[in-house]
């Protein structure tokens, strides 16, 4: 994997975004020009790149809130890779973007295959390795959770030229596997001294501990209308923190599924993974639409870095979303008749860390009288009097179904917030939930399946959880935005 260019962007709150550091690798750019031929797209100037990126991320100061190329329903963003359209001069892709705190890190990897038709991100080794390099730089610049002052950040940015010269000479990171090269054996050898790789800043000393966490995110668009297909998707990440002695310790983590679990697909792995079954990498949600995908077990042997890292990420085509909902609104003079029903699927663990349903109302006066009844939980009105917050607690009742019914009058003295989309009866419920010790796909890591080749017996800690993101239930009696494609990662 090689980088054509790298940018470090400062985006502190209340200040104008600016590029604090940029680096272009001319040798890699020469290769990109030769590979692309007539379809070559040059890297724009820093000022132009900054404006294009901020616009794509929705962070520009422009008064234009709607950008067709970015906000159209047909456009499917695939994080963390974005595309930048250069005003008739072509499209720059894939631009990798990581954002944390006051910094945005962006990099443009060299893609050595044709960009049209555009290949899935899972098939591009340069994407996963590029994200890993950006994540390493992010940890170097911002540390691991400790707030860094501006002087400390400035001093670290100043060392980037010499750092990149060591870990990424001529745009190619050291100690990353090359595509097509045979992988090393995972069997440890104690007779030969191991050389510490350039990307590893030190060696751990202390009690051996391996922490593995599986987090799945579910998104959904539910319409309650037979003419519109409900959509949902699930994507997961496996993060590790390995405190194991040795320059290149060997660890193997195995992901397993129950007999009725949903196969993992579109798997991207960290470059520290030393070998992988080809059937794991070729499992694609596009190519295996019929569901005949590899169902595990999924073994990942690797030599871990010191800092916490993302071992892999994946998607899974689960048959149903965790909560099915129905939402109906009816106008009655200055009142709205509200009816909501939420049903927890039987396959989901009935034990939440939190579960809330938010019912916002736009383009109306503030709420006056709120007369609603719920079968479980409690309802609160926000201070702005434009939002109902239905707290469902930590468990659904035995029936696994809850309801909310009642009337809301909008007789407040001032107008509430406006939204160009949610006019008339176009309204939605947004669910926020977190379920510990469960995943929709059934994916888990057994403590006994984690192998660590170390002289001392390590402490193994595993966990898993399910979270919601962009989980919408639209009012079935009004219009709702519908995309022609599925919810994409």
Coordinates of C-alpha atoms in Angstrom, one line a residue:
X1 CA 0.0 0.0 0.0
X2 CA 1.2 3.5 -0.9
X3 CA -0.1 7.0 -0.2
X4 CA -0.4 9.7 -2.8
X5 CA -1.0 12.4 -0.3
X6 CA -1.7 13.0 3.4
X7 CA -3.4 15.9 5.2
X8 CA -3.8 16.9 8.9
X9 CA -6.7 19.4 9.2
X10 CA -7.5 21.5 12.3
X11 CA -11.2 21.9 12.9
X12 CA -11.6 23.4 16.3
X13 CA -15.0 24.7 17.4
X14 CA -15.5 28.3 16.8
X15 CA -12.4 28.6 14.5
X16 CA -12.0 28.4 10.8
X17 CA -10.8 25.0 9.6
X18 CA -7.2 25.0 8.2
X19 CA -4.6 22.5 7.0
X20 CA -1.9 22.1 9.7
X21 CA 0.2 19.6 7.7
X22 CA 0.2 18.1 4.3
X23 CA 2.5 15.8 2.4
X24 CA 2.6 14.7 -1.2
X25 CA 4.6 11.7 -2.4
X26 CA 5.8 12.5 -5.9
X27 CA 7.0 8.9 -6.6
X28 CA 3.6 7.5 -5.7
X29 CA 1.9 10.2 -7.8
X30 CA 4.0 9.2 -10.8
X31 CA 2.9 5.6 -10.4
X32 CA -0.7 6.7 -10.1
X33 CA -0.4 8.7 -13.4
X34 CA 1.0 5.7 -15.2
X35 CA -1.6 3.3 -13.8
X36 CA -4.6 5.5 -14.6
X37 CA -3.5 6.7 -18.0
X38 CA -6.2 8.9 -19.6
X39 CA -8.4 8.6 -16.5
X40 CA -5.8 10.1 -14.2
X41 CA -7.1 12.7 -11.7
X42 CA -4.4 15.0 -10.2
X43 CA -4.4 15.8 -6.5
X44 CA -5.8 19.4 -6.1
X45 CA -4.1 22.2 -4.3
X46 CA -4.4 22.2 -0.5
X47 CA -6.9 25.1 -0.4
X48 CA -9.1 23.5 -3.0
X49 CA -8.9 20.1 -1.3
X50 CA -9.9 21.6 2.1
X51 CA -13.0 23.3 0.7
X52 CA -14.1 20.1 -1.2
X53 CA -13.6 17.9 1.9
X54 CA -15.4 20.2 4.3
X55 CA -18.3 20.4 1.9
X56 CA -18.5 16.6 1.5
X57 CA -18.4 16.2 5.3
X58 CA -21.0 19.0 5.8
X59 CA -18.6 21.2 7.8
X60 CA -18.3 24.1 5.4
X61 CA -19.5 27.6 6.4
X62 CA -21.5 27.8 3.1
X63 CA -25.2 28.9 3.4
X64 CA -26.1 26.2 1.0
X65 CA -27.5 23.4 3.2
X66 CA -28.4 21.1 0.4
X67 CA -25.7 19.8 -2.0
X68 CA -27.2 17.5 -4.7
X69 CA -24.1 15.3 -5.2
X70 CA -23.8 14.8 -1.4
X71 CA -27.4 14.8 -0.1
X72 CA -29.3 13.0 -2.9
X73 CA -30.9 9.7 -1.8
X74 CA -29.1 7.9 -4.7
X75 CA -25.7 8.8 -3.3
X76 CA -24.4 6.0 -1.1
X77 CA -21.5 7.2 1.1
X78 CA -19.2 4.4 2.2
X79 CA -17.4 5.5 5.4
X80 CA -14.5 6.0 5.9
X81 CA -13.9 6.5 2.2
X82 CA -15.4 9.6 0.5
X83 CA -15.2 10.9 -3.0
X84 CA -14.5 14.5 -4.0
X85 CA -15.8 15.8 -7.3
X86 CA -13.3 18.3 -8.8
X87 CA -15.7 20.6 -10.8
X88 CA -15.5 18.7 -14.1
X89 CA -11.9 17.6 -13.7
X90 CA -12.9 14.1 -12.5
X91 CA -13.4 12.4 -9.1
X92 CA -10.9 11.8 -6.4
X93 CA -11.5 8.4 -4.7
X94 CA -11.0 6.9 -2.2
X95 CA -10.2 9.7 0.2
X96 CA -9.9 8.2 3.6
X97 CA -11.1 10.4 6.5
X98 CA -10.8 9.9 10.3
X99 CA -12.0 12.6 12.7
X100 CA -11.4 12.9 16.4
X101 CA -11.5 15.9 18.6
X102 CA -10.0 19.0 16.9
X103 CA -8.3 17.1 14.1
X104 CA -9.4 15.5 10.8
X105 CA -6.9 13.2 9.2
X106 CA -7.2 12.5 5.4
X107 CA -5.2 10.3 3.1
X108 CA -5.4 9.3 -0.5
X109 CA -4.1 5.8 -1.1
X110 CA -2.9 4.5 -4.4
X111 CA -5.5 2.1 -5.9
X112 CA -3.8 -0.2 -8.4
X113 CA -7.0 -1.4 -10.1
X114 CA -9.5 0.3 -12.4
X115 CA -11.9 2.7 -10.5
X116 CA -14.8 1.9 -12.9
X117 CA -16.7 -0.1 -12.2
X118 CA -15.8 0.9 -8.6
X119 CA -14.8 -2.2 -6.6
X120 CA -16.1 -2.9 -3.1
X121 CA -14.0 -1.4 -0.3
X122 CA -13.6 -4.9 1.1
X123 CA -11.6 -5.9 -2.0
X124 CA -9.1 -3.0 -1.6
X125 CA -6.2 -3.8 0.7
X126 CA -5.0 -0.3 0.4
X127 CA -8.1 1.0 2.1
X128 CA -7.7 -1.1 5.3
X129 CA -4.0 -0.4 5.5
X130 CA -4.5 3.3 4.8
X131 CA -7.1 3.5 7.6
X132 CA -4.7 1.8 9.9
X133 CA -1.9 4.3 9.1
X134 CA -4.3 7.2 9.7
X135 CA -5.4 5.6 13.0
X136 CA -1.8 5.2 14.1
X137 CA -1.1 8.9 13.3
X138 CA -4.2 9.9 15.1
X139 CA -3.1 8.1 18.3
X140 CA 0.4 9.6 18.0
X141 CA -1.0 13.2 17.7
X142 CA -3.9 13.0 20.2
X143 CA -2.7 10.3 22.6
X144 CA -5.1 7.6 24.1
X145 CA -7.8 9.6 25.8
X146 CA -5.7 12.2 27.6
X147 CA -6.6 15.7 26.6
X148 CA -3.6 17.3 24.8
X149 CA -2.9 21.0 25.0
X150 CA -2.3 23.1 21.9
X151 CA 1.4 23.4 22.5
X152 CA 1.8 19.6 22.9
X153 CA -0.2 19.0 19.7
X154 CA 1.8 21.6 17.8
X155 CA 5.1 19.9 18.9
X156 CA 3.9 16.6 17.7
X157 CA 2.7 18.0 14.3
X158 CA 6.2 19.5 13.9
X159 CA 7.8 16.0 14.2
X160 CA 5.6 14.5 11.5
X161 CA 8.1 15.0 8.6
X162 CA 10.8 13.1 10.4
X163 CA 8.3 10.5 11.7
X164 CA 6.9 9.8 8.2
X165 CA 10.5 9.5 6.8
X166 CA 11.0 6.6 9.2
X167 CA 7.6 4.8 9.1
X168 CA 6.4 5.8 5.6
X169 CA 9.4 6.4 3.4
X170 CA 8.4 7.5 -0.1
X171 CA 4.8 7.1 0.7
X172 CA 4.9 3.3 1.5
X173 CA 4.4 2.3 5.2
X174 CA 6.9 -0.2 6.6
X175 CA 5.9 -3.6 8.0
X176 CA 2.6 -4.0 6.2
X177 CA 1.9 -7.1 4.2
X178 CA 2.0 -6.8 0.4
X179 CA -0.9 -8.1 -1.7
X180 CA -0.2 -11.5 -3.1
X181 CA 2.8 -12.3 -0.9
X182 CA 2.8 -15.5 1.2
X183 CA 2.0 -14.9 4.9
X184 CA 4.2 -16.0 7.7
X185 CA 3.5 -19.0 9.9
X186 CA 1.7 -18.2 13.2
X187 CA 3.7 -20.9 15.1
X188 CA 6.1 -19.0 17.4
X189 CA 9.8 -19.6 17.4
X190 CA 11.8 -18.9 20.5
X191 CA 15.3 -19.6 19.2
X192 CA 15.6 -16.5 16.9
X193 CA 15.5 -13.0 18.3
X194 CA 12.6 -11.0 16.8
X195 CA 13.1 -7.6 15.3
X196 CA 10.8 -4.9 16.5
X197 CA 8.9 -3.4 13.6
X198 CA 9.0 0.3 12.9
X199 CA 5.3 0.8 13.5
X200 CA 5.6 -0.5 17.1
X201 CA 6.8 2.2 19.4
X202 CA 7.8 0.0 22.3
X203 CA 7.6 -3.3 24.1
X204 CA 5.0 -4.1 26.8
X205 CA 6.2 -5.3 30.2
X206 CA 3.8 -6.6 32.8
X207 CA 1.0 -9.0 33.3
X208 CA -0.4 -10.4 30.0
X209 CA -4.0 -9.2 29.3
X210 CA -6.0 -9.5 26.1
X211 CA -9.3 -7.6 25.8
X212 CA -11.6 -8.3 22.9
X213 CA -14.9 -6.4 22.3
X214 CA -17.5 -7.0 19.6
X215 CA -19.9 -4.1 18.9
X216 CA -22.7 -4.3 16.4
X217 CA -24.5 -1.2 15.1
X218 CA -28.0 -1.6 13.6
X219 CA -29.7 1.0 11.4
X220 CA -33.2 0.9 10.2
X221 CA -35.8 2.8 8.1
X222 CA -39.4 1.5 8.8
X223 CA -42.4 2.9 7.0
X224 CA -45.4 0.8 8.1
X225 CA -46.6 0.9 4.5
X226 CA -46.9 -2.1 2.1
X227 CA -45.9 0.1 -0.8
X228 CA -42.5 0.9 0.8
X229 CA -40.0 -1.7 1.8
X230 CA -38.6 -1.5 5.3
X231 CA -34.8 -1.3 5.3
X232 CA -32.2 -2.3 7.9
X233 CA -28.6 -3.3 8.1
X234 CA -26.0 -4.4 10.6
X235 CA -22.3 -3.7 10.8
X236 CA -19.9 -4.7 13.5
X237 CA -16.4 -4.0 14.7
X238 CA -14.0 -6.1 16.8
X239 CA -11.6 -4.1 18.8
X240 CA -8.6 -5.4 20.8
X241 CA -6.3 -4.2 23.4
X242 CA -3.4 -6.7 23.8
X243 CA -0.9 -6.2 26.6
X244 CA 1.5 -9.1 25.8
X245 CA 5.3 -9.2 26.3
X246 CA 7.6 -9.6 23.3
X247 CA 8.5 -7.7 20.1
X248 CA 6.2 -9.7 17.9
X249 CA 3.8 -11.7 20.2
X250 CA 1.4 -14.1 18.5
X251 CA -2.3 -13.9 19.3
X252 CA -5.3 -15.7 17.7
X253 CA -8.9 -14.5 18.1
X254 CA -11.7 -16.7 16.8
X255 CA -15.2 -15.3 16.1
X256 CA -18.0 -17.9 16.1
X257 CA -21.7 -17.9 15.2
X258 CA -24.6 -20.0 16.6
X259 CA -26.2 -22.5 14.2
X260 CA -28.8 -20.0 13.2
X261 CA -26.5 -17.0 13.1
X262 CA -26.1 -14.7 10.2
X263 CA -22.8 -15.1 8.3
X264 CA -20.3 -12.2 8.5
X265 CA -19.6 -10.5 5.2
X266 CA -17.6 -7.6 3.7
X267 CA -14.8 -8.3 6.2
X268 CA -11.9 -5.8 6.5
X269 CA -8.9 -6.6 8.7
X270 CA -6.1 -4.8 10.4
X271 CA -2.7 -5.1 8.6
X272 CA -1.2 -6.8 11.7
X273 CA -3.2 -10.0 10.8
X274 CA -0.6 -12.4 9.5
X275 CA -2.8 -14.9 7.6
X276 CA -6.4 -15.4 6.7
X277 CA -8.6 -17.9 5.0
X278 CA -9.5 -16.6 1.6
X279 CA -13.2 -17.6 2.1
X280 CA -13.4 -15.0 4.8
X281 CA -12.2 -12.1 2.6
X282 CA -14.3 -13.1 -0.4
X283 CA -17.6 -13.2 1.6
X284 CA -19.4 -10.2 0.1
X285 CA -23.0 -9.0 0.7
X286 CA -23.2 -8.1 -3.0
X287 CA -21.8 -11.3 -4.4
X288 CA -23.7 -13.5 -1.9
X289 CA -27.1 -11.9 -2.0
X290 CA -28.7 -15.4 -1.7
X291 CA -27.2 -15.8 1.8
X292 CA -24.8 -18.7 0.8
X293 CA -21.9 -17.2 2.7
X294 CA -19.0 -18.7 4.7
X295 CA -20.4 -19.2 8.3
X296 CA -17.2 -19.5 10.2
X297 CA -15.4 -20.0 12.4
X298 CA -13.5 -16.9 11.6
X299 CA -9.8 -17.1 12.8
X300 CA -7.6 -14.0 13.0
X301 CA -4.0 -14.7 13.9
X302 CA -2.0 -11.4 14.4
X303 CA 0.8 -9.7 16.1
X304 CA -0.8 -6.8 18.0
X305 CA 0.4 -3.2 18.3
X306 CA 0.6 -1.7 21.8
X307 CA -2.4 0.6 21.5
X308 CA -6.1 -0.4 21.2
X309 CA -6.9 -1.2 17.6
X310 CA -9.7 -2.4 15.3
X311 CA -9.0 -6.0 14.5
X312 CA -11.7 -6.2 11.8
X313 CA -15.1 -4.9 10.8
X314 CA -17.9 -6.7 9.0
X315 CA -21.5 -6.6 7.8
X316 CA -24.3 -9.1 8.4
X317 CA -27.6 -9.6 6.7
X318 CA -29.9 -10.4 9.6
X319 CA -33.5 -11.4 8.8
X320 CA -35.3 -8.9 11.0
X321 CA -34.5 -5.7 12.9
X322 CA -34.5 -5.9 16.8
X323 CA -37.6 -3.7 17.2
X324 CA -40.5 -3.4 14.8
X325 CA -42.5 -0.3 15.1
X326 CA -45.7 1.3 14.0
X327 CA -46.3 5.1 14.1
X328 CA -49.5 6.9 13.2
X329 CA -50.5 10.6 13.4
X330 CA -53.9 12.2 12.7
X331 CA -54.7 15.9 12.6
X332 CA -57.6 17.0 14.8
X333 CA -57.9 20.9 14.7
X334 CA -54.9 22.1 16.8
X335 CA -54.3 18.6 18.2
X336 CA -52.4 15.6 16.9
X337 CA -53.7 12.1 17.7
X338 CA -50.6 10.0 18.4
X339 CA -50.4 6.2 18.3
X340 CA -47.2 4.2 18.6
X341 CA -46.5 0.5 19.0
X342 CA -43.1 -1.1 19.5
X343 CA -42.4 -4.8 19.5
X344 CA -39.1 -6.4 20.6
X345 CA -38.2 -9.4 18.4
X346 CA -38.0 -12.7 20.3
X347 CA -34.4 -13.3 19.2
X348 CA -33.2 -10.2 21.0
X349 CA -32.1 -10.3 24.7
X350 CA -34.7 -8.4 26.8
X351 CA -32.2 -6.5 28.9
X352 CA -31.2 -3.0 27.9
X353 CA -28.6 -0.6 29.2
X354 CA -30.9 2.0 27.9
X355 CA -33.8 2.2 25.4
X356 CA -35.5 5.5 24.4
X357 CA -37.9 6.6 21.7
X358 CA -37.7 10.3 20.6
X359 CA -40.7 11.9 18.9
X360 CA -39.7 15.3 17.5
X361 CA -42.3 17.7 16.0
X362 CA -41.2 20.4 13.5
X363 CA -42.8 23.4 11.9
X364 CA -45.4 23.8 14.6
X365 CA -46.0 25.9 17.7
X366 CA -44.6 24.7 20.9
X367 CA -46.5 21.9 22.7
X368 CA -49.3 23.0 25.0
X369 CA -51.2 20.1 26.6
X370 CA -49.6 16.6 26.3
X371 CA -52.1 13.9 27.2
X372 CA -50.6 10.6 26.4
X373 CA -50.6 7.2 28.1
X374 CA -48.0 4.5 27.8
X375 CA -48.2 0.8 28.6
X376 CA -44.6 0.8 29.9
X377 CA -41.9 3.4 30.8
X378 CA -42.5 7.1 31.2
X379 CA -42.8 10.1 28.9
X380 CA -41.0 13.5 29.3
X381 CA -41.4 16.7 27.4
X382 CA -38.1 18.5 26.4
X383 CA -37.5 22.0 27.7
X384 CA -37.9 23.4 24.1
X385 CA -41.4 21.7 24.1
X386 CA -41.0 20.2 20.7
X387 CA -39.8 16.7 21.6
X388 CA -41.4 13.8 23.5
X389 CA -38.9 11.4 25.1
X390 CA -40.3 8.0 25.9
X391 CA -38.0 6.2 28.3
X392 CA -38.6 2.5 28.0
X393 CA -36.3 1.5 30.9
X394 CA -34.2 -1.7 30.9
X395 CA -36.8 -4.3 29.9
X396 CA -39.9 -4.7 27.8
X397 CA -42.9 -6.4 29.5
X398 CA -43.4 -10.2 29.0
X399 CA -45.5 -9.6 25.9
X400 CA -42.4 -7.8 24.4
X401 CA -44.7 -5.1 23.1
X402 CA -45.3 -1.5 24.4
X403 CA -47.7 1.2 23.2
X404 CA -48.2 5.0 23.4
X405 CA -51.5 6.7 22.7
X406 CA -52.9 10.1 23.3
X407 CA -53.3 13.7 22.1
X408 CA -50.9 16.6 21.8
X409 CA -52.0 20.2 21.4
X410 CA -49.6 22.8 19.9
X411 CA -50.8 26.0 21.5
X412 CA -47.5 27.4 22.7
X413 CA -46.8 31.1 22.4
X414 CA -43.8 30.7 20.1
X415 CA -42.9 28.6 17.1
X416 CA -40.8 25.4 17.6
X417 CA -37.9 24.4 15.3
X418 CA -38.3 24.1 11.6
X419 CA -37.3 21.3 9.2
X420 CA -37.7 21.5 5.5
X421 CA -38.3 17.7 5.3
X422 CA -40.8 17.2 8.2
X423 CA -43.8 19.2 7.0
X424 CA -47.4 18.3 7.5
X425 CA -47.7 14.7 8.7
X426 CA -44.2 13.8 7.7
X427 CA -42.7 12.8 11.1
X428 CA -40.6 10.1 12.6
X429 CA -39.6 8.3 15.8
X430 CA -35.9 7.8 16.4
X431 CA -34.9 4.9 18.6
X432 CA -31.8 4.9 20.9
X433 CA -30.9 1.5 22.4
X434 CA -28.0 -0.4 23.8
X435 CA -28.2 -4.1 24.6
X436 CA -25.2 -5.6 26.5
X437 CA -24.0 -9.2 26.0
X438 CA -25.8 -9.7 22.6
X439 CA -25.3 -9.2 18.9
X440 CA -27.9 -9.5 16.1
X441 CA -25.7 -11.8 14.0
X442 CA -25.0 -14.0 17.0
X443 CA -21.2 -13.2 16.6
X444 CA -19.2 -13.7 19.8
X445 CA -15.7 -14.4 21.1
X446 CA -15.3 -17.3 23.5
X447 CA -12.6 -16.7 26.1
X448 CA -11.2 -20.2 25.6
X449 CA -10.9 -19.6 21.8
X450 CA -8.4 -16.7 22.3
X451 CA -4.9 -18.1 22.0
X452 CA -1.8 -16.2 23.2
X453 CA 1.6 -17.7 22.6
X454 CA 3.3 -16.3 25.7
X455 CA 5.3 -17.7 28.6
X456 CA 2.8 -16.3 31.1
X457 CA -0.8 -17.3 31.2
X458 CA -2.8 -14.2 30.1
X459 CA -6.0 -12.8 31.4
X460 CA -8.7 -12.9 28.7
X461 CA -11.6 -10.4 28.8
X462 CA -14.3 -10.6 26.1
X463 CA -17.5 -8.6 25.7
X464 CA -20.2 -7.9 23.0
X465 CA -23.0 -5.4 22.7
X466 CA -25.7 -4.1 20.3
X467 CA -26.3 -0.4 19.6
X468 CA -28.6 1.6 17.4
X469 CA -27.7 4.4 15.0
X470 CA -30.1 6.2 12.6
X471 CA -33.0 4.0 13.7
X472 CA -36.1 5.6 12.3
X473 CA -39.8 4.7 12.3
X474 CA -41.8 7.0 10.0
X475 CA -45.4 8.0 10.4
X476 CA -47.4 5.7 8.1
X477 CA -50.2 8.2 7.5
X478 CA -47.8 10.8 6.0
X479 CA -45.2 10.9 3.3
X480 CA -41.7 9.8 4.0
X481 CA -38.3 9.9 2.2
X482 CA -37.6 6.7 0.4
X483 CA -34.3 5.7 -1.3
X484 CA -34.2 3.4 -4.2
X485 CA -31.2 1.6 -2.6
X486 CA -30.6 -0.2 0.6
X487 CA -29.2 1.3 3.8
X488 CA -25.4 1.2 3.1
X489 CA -22.4 1.1 5.3

